[in-house]
mmCIF file of C-alpha atoms and ligand atoms in Angstrom:
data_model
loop_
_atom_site.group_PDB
_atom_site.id
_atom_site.type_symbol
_atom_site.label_atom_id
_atom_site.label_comp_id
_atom_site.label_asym_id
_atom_site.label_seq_id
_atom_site.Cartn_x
_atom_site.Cartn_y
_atom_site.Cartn_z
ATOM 1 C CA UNK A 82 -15.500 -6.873 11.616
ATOM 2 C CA UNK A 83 -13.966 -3.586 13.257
ATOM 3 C CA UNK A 84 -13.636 -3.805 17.807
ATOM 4 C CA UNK A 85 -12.165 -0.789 19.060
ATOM 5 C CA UNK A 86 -11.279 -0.758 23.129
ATOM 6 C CA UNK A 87 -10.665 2.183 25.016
ATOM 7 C CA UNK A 88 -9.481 4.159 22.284
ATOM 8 C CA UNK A 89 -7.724 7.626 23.251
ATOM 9 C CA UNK A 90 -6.523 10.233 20.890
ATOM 10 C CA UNK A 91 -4.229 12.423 21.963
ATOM 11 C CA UNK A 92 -2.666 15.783 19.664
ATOM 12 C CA UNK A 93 -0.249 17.082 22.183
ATOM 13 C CA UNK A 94 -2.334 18.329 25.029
ATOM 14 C CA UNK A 95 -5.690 18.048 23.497
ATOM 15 C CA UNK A 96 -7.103 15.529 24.503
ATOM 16 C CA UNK A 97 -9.497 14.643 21.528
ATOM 17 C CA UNK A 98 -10.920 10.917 21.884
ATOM 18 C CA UNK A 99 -11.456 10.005 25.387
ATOM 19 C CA UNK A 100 -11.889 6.349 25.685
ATOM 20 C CA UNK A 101 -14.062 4.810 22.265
ATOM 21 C CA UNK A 102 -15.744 1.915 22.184
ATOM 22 C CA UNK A 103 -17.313 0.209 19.548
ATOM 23 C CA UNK A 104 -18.075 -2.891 17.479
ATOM 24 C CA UNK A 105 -19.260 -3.178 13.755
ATOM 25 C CA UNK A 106 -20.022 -6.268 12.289
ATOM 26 C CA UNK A 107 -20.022 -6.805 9.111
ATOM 27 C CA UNK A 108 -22.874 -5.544 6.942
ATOM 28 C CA UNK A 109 -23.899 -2.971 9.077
ATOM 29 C CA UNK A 110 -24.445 0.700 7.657
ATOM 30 C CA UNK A 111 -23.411 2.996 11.129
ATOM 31 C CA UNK A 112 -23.782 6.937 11.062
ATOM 32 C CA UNK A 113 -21.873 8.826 13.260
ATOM 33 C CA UNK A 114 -23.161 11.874 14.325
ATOM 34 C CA UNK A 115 -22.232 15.223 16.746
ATOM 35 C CA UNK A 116 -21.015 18.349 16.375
ATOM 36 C CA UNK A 117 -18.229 19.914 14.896
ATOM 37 C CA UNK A 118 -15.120 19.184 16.819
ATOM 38 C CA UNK A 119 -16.841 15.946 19.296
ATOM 39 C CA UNK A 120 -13.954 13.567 17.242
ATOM 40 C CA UNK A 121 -15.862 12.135 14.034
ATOM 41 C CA UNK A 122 -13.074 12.530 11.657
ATOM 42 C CA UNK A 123 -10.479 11.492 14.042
ATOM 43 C CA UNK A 124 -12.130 8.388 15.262
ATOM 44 C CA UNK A 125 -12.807 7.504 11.586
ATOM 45 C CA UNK A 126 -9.043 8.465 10.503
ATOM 46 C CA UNK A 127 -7.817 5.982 13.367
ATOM 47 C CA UNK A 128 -9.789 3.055 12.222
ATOM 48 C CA UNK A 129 -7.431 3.204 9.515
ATOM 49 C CA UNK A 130 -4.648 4.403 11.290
ATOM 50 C CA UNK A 131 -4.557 7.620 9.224
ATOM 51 C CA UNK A 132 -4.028 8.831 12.607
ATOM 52 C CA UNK A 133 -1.764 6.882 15.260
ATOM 53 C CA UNK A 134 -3.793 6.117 18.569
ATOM 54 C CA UNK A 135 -2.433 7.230 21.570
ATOM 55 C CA UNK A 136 -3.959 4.268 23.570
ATOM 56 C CA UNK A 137 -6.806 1.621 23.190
ATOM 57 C CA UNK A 138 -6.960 -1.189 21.001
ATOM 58 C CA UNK A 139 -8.102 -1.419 17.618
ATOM 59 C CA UNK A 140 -9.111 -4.809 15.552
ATOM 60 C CA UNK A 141 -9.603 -5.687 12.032
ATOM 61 C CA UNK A 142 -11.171 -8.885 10.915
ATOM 62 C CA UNK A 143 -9.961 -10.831 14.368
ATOM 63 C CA UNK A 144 -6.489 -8.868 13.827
ATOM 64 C CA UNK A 145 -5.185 -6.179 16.488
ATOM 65 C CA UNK A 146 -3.766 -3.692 14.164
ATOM 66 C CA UNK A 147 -2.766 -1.308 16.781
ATOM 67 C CA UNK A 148 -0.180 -3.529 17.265
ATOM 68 C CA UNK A 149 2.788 -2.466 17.681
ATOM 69 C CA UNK A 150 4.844 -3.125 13.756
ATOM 70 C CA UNK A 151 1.978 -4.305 12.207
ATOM 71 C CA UNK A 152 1.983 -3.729 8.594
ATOM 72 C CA UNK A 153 -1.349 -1.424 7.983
ATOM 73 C CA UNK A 154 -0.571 -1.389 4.429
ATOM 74 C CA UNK A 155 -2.920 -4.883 3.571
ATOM 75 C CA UNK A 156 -5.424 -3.748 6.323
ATOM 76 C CA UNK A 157 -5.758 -0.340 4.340
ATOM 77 C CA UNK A 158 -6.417 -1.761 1.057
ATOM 78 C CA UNK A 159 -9.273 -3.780 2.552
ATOM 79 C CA UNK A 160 -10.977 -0.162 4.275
ATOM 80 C CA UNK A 161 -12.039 2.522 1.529
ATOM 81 C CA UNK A 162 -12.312 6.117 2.339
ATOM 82 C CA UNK A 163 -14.129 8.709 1.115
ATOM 83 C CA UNK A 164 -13.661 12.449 2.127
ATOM 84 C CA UNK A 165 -15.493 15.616 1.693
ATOM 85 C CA UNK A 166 -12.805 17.019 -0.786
ATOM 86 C CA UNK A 167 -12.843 14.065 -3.246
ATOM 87 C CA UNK A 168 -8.834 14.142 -3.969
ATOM 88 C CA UNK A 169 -8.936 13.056 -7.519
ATOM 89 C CA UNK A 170 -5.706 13.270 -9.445
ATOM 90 C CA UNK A 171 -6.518 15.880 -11.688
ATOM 91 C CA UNK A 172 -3.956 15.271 -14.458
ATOM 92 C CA UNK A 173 -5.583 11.435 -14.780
ATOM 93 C CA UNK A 174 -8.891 10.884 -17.052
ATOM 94 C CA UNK A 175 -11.562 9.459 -14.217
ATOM 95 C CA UNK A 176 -10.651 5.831 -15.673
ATOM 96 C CA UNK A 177 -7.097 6.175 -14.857
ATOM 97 C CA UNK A 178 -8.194 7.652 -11.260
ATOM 98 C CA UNK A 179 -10.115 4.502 -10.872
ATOM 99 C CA UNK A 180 -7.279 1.601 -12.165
ATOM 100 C CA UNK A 181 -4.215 3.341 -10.864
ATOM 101 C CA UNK A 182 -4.457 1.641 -7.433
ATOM 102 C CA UNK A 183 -5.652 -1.911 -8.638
ATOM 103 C CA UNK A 184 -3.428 -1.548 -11.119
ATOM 104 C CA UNK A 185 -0.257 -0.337 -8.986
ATOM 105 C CA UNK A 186 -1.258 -2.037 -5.463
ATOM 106 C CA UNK A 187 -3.075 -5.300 -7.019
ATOM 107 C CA UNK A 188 -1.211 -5.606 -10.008
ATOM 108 C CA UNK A 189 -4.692 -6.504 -12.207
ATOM 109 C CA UNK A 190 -3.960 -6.398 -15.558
ATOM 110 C CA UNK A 191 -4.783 -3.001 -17.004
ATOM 111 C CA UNK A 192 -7.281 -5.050 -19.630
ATOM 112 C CA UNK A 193 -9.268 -6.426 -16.298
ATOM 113 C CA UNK A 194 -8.556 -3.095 -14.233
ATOM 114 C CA UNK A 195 -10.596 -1.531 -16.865
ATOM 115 C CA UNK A 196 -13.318 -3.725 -17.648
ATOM 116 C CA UNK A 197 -13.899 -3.424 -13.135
ATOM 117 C CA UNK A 198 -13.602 0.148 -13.609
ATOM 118 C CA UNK A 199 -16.585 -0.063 -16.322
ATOM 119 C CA UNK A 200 -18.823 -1.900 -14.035
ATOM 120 C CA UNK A 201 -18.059 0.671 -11.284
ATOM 121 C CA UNK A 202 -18.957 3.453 -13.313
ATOM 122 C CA UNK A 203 -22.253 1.983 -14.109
ATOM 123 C CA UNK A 204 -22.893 1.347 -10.767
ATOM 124 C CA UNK A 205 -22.512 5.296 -9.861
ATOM 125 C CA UNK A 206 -24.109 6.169 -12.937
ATOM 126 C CA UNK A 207 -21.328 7.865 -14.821
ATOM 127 C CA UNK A 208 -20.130 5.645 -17.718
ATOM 128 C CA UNK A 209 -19.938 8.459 -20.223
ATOM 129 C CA UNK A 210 -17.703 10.096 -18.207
ATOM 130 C CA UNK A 211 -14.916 7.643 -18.704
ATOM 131 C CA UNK A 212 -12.645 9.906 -20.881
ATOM 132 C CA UNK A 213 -13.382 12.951 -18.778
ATOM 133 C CA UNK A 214 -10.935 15.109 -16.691
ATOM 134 C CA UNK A 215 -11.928 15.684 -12.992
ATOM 135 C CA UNK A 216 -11.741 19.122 -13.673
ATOM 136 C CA UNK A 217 -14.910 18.761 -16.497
ATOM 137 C CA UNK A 218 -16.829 16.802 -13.529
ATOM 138 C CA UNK A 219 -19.470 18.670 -11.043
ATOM 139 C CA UNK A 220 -18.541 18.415 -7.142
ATOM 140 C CA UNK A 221 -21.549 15.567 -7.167
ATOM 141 C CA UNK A 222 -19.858 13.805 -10.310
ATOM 142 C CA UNK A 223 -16.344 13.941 -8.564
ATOM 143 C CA UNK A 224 -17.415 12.589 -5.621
ATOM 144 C CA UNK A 225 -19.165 9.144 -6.918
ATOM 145 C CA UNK A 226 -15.936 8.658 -8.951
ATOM 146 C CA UNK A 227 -14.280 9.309 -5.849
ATOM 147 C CA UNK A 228 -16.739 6.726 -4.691
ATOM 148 C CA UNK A 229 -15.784 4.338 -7.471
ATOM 149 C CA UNK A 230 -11.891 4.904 -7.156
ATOM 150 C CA UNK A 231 -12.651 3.095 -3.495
ATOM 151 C CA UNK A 232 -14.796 0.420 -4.452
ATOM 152 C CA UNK A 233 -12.154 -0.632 -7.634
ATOM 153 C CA UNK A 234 -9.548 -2.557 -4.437
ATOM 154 C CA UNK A 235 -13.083 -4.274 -3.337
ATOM 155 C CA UNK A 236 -12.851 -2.952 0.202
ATOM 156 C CA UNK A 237 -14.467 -5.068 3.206
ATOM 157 C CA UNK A 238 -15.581 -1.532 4.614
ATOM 158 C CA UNK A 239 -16.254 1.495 3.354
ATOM 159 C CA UNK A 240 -15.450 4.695 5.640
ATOM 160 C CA UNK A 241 -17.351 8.455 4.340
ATOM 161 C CA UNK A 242 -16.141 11.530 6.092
ATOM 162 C CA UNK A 243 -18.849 13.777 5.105
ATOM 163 C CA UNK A 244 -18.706 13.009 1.505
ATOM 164 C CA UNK A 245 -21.869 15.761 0.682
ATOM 165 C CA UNK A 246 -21.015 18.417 3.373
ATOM 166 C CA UNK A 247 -19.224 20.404 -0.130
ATOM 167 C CA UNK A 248 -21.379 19.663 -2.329
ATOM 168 C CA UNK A 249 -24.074 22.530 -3.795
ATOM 169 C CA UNK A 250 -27.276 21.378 -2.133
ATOM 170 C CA UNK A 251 -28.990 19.793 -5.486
ATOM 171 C CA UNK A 252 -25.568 17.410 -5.664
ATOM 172 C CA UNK A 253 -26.212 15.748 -2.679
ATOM 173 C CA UNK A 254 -28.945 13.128 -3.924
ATOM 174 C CA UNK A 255 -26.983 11.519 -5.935
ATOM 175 C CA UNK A 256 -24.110 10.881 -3.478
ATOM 176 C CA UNK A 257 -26.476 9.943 -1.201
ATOM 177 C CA UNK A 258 -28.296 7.359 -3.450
ATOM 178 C CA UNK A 259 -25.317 6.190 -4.798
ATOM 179 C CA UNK A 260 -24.378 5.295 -0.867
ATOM 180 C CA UNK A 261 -27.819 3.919 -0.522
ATOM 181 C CA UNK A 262 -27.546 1.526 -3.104
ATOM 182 C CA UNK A 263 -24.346 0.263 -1.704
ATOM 183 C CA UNK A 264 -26.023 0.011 1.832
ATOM 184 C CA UNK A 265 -28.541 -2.404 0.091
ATOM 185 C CA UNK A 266 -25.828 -4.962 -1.583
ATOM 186 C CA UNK A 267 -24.790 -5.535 1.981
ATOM 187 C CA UNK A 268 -21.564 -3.447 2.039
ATOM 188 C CA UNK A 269 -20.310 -2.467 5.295
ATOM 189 C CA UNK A 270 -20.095 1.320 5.760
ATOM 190 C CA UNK A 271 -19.204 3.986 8.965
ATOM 191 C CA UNK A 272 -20.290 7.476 8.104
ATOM 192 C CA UNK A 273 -19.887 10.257 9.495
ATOM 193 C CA UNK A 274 -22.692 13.012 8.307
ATOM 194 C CA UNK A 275 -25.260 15.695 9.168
ATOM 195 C CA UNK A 276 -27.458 14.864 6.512
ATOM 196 C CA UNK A 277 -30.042 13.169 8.858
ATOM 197 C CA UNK A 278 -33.203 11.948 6.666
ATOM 198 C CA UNK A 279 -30.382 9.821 4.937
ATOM 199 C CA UNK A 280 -28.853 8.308 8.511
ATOM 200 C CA UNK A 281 -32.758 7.797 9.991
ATOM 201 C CA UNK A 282 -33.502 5.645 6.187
ATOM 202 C CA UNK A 283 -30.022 3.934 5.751
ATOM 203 C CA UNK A 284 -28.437 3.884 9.057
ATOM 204 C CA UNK A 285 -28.692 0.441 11.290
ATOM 205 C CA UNK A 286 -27.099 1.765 14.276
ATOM 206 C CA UNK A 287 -26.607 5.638 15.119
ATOM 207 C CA UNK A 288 -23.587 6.856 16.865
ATOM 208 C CA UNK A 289 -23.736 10.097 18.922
ATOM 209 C CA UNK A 290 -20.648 12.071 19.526
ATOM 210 C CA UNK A 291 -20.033 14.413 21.793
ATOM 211 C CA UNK A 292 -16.480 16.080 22.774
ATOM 212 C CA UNK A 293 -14.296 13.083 22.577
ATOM 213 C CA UNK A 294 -16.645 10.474 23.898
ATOM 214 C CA UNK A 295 -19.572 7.895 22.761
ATOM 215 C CA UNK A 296 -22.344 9.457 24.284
ATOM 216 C CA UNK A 297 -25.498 7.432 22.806
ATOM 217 C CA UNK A 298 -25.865 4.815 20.553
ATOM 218 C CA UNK A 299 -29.006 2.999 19.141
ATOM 219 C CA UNK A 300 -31.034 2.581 16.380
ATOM 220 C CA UNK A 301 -32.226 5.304 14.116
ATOM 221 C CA UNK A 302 -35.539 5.077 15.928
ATOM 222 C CA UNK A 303 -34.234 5.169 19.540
ATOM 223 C CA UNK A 304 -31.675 7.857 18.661
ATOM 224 C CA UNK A 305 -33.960 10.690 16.836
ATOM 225 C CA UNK A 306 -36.851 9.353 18.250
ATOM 226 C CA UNK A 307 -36.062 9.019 22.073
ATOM 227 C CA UNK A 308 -32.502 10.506 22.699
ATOM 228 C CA UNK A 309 -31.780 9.518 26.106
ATOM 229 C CA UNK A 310 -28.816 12.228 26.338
ATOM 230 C CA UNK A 311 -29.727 16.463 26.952
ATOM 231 C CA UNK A 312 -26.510 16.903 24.713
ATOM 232 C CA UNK A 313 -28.482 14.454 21.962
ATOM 233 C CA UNK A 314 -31.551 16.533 21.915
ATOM 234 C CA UNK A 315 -29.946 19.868 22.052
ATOM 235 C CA UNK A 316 -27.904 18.928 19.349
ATOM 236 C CA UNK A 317 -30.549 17.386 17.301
ATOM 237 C CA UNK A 318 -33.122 20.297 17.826
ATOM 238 C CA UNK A 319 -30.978 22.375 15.837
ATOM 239 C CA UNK A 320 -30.173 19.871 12.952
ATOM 240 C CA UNK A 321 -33.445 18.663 12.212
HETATM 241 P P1 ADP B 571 -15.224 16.494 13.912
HETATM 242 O O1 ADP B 571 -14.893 15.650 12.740
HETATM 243 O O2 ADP B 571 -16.240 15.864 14.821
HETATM 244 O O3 ADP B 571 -15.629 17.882 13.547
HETATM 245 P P2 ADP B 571 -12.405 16.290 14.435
HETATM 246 O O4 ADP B 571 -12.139 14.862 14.709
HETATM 247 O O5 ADP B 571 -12.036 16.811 13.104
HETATM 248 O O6 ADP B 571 -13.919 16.625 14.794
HETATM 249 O O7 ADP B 571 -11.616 17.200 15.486
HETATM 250 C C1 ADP B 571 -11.773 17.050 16.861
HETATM 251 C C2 ADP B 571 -10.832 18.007 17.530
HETATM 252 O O8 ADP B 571 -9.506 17.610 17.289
HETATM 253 C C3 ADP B 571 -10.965 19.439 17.052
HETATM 254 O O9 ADP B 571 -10.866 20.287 18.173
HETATM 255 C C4 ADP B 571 -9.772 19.589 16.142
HETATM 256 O O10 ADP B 571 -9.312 20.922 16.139
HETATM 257 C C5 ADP B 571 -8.744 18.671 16.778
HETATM 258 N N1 ADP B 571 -7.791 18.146 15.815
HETATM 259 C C6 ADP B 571 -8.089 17.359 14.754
HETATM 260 N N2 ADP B 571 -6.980 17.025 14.074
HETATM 261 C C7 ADP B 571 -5.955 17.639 14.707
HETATM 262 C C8 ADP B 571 -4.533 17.697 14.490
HETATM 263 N N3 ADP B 571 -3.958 17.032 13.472
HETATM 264 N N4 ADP B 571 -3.793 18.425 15.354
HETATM 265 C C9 ADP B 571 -4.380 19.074 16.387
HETATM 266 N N5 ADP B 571 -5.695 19.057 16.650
HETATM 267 C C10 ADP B 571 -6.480 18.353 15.834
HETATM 268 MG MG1 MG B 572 -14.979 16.034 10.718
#
């Protein structure tokens, strides 16, 4: 689904990703992991071209979208995100947060927006909060409507950014189960998080980080259970 080649980042003379590569197929639930600063948010930000690489090659569904002119626009639609501050509009009830976009970008009927944006809501658990104003949500509330909002333009992919790292510490189960029941239905997810009893149960493949480069990949069982890399187990003996 997503091939990146030799991708670089580059923000003036920081040189910040030094030479990615990777391959998700479709279905597969991949954690990145690392510490702060190694390039998780950036490599996840130019997936979607939030940021512009500054060399390497990027594919979509068989389409090089680091091309140069290529309209990202259609691509974008088909990749949710999901960030640690949830961005909600906060003037918008939490069903209007959800439609706008299919509503605006799609142009679904508002009737059939809606009636999506119901199902959704089940799905995270929060029908009842239909009516509600983000501002009358908790952090873990706002952040499976953020969850929702993504799913309504019924993304191939679904990219988290640390969606529980601001979250009080009894918030984070639900996010995370909410995640985990998305992992089961088959949706294709990258996410980047430290919460690491979630990426050992739900991950398929684990990505290690580590200032701008790929160190170690594997499964959950090679990676936390037979790091190959003295970066890896250094930085997993202090976040497990
Ligand atoms: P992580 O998500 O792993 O903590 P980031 O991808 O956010 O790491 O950041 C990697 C490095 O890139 C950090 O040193 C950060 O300061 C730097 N960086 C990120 N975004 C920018 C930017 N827009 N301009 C300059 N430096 C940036
Ligand atoms: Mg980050």
């Amino acid at each position: 689904m997503i091939t990146v080649k030799g991708l670089h980042k580059k923000f003036g003379q920081l040189h910040i990703l030094k030479g990615i590569d990777l391959e998700i197929s479709k279905g597969e639930v991949v954690v990145v992991i690392g510490p702060s600063g190694s390039g998780k948010s950036t490599l996840l930000r130019c997936l979607n071209l939030l940021e512009e690489p500054s060399g390497g090659e990027i594919t979509f569904e068989g389409e090089s979208i680091t091309t140069k002119g290529y309209n990202i626009n259609r691509t974008r639609e088909k990749m949710g995100m999901v960030f640690q501050q949830f961005n909600l509009f906060p003037h918008k009830k939490v069903i209007d947060n959800i439609t706008l976009a299919p509503i605006r970008v799609k142009k679904l009927e508002k009737a059939k927006a809606e009636a999506r944006a119901m199902e959704l809501l089940r799905t995270v658990g929060l029908e009842e909060k239909r009516d509600a104003y983000p501002s009358q949500l908790s952090g873990g509330q706002k952040q499976r409507i953020a969850i929702a909002r993504a799913l309504a333009m019924e993304p191939h992919v679904m990219l988290f950014d640390e969606p529980t790292s601001a979250l009080d510490p009894e918030m984070v189960g639900e996010v995370l189960d909410v995640m985990k029941k998305l992992a089961q239905k088959g949706m294709t997810m990258v996410i980047v998080t430290h919460e690491m009893g979630f990426a050992r149960e739900v991950g398929d493949r684990i990505l290690f980080m580590d200032q701008g480069v790929l160190l170690e990949q594997g499964t959950p069982e090679q990676v936390f259970g037979a790091p190959k890399h003295l970066r890896t187990r250094e930085f997993l003996s202090k976040v497990l």
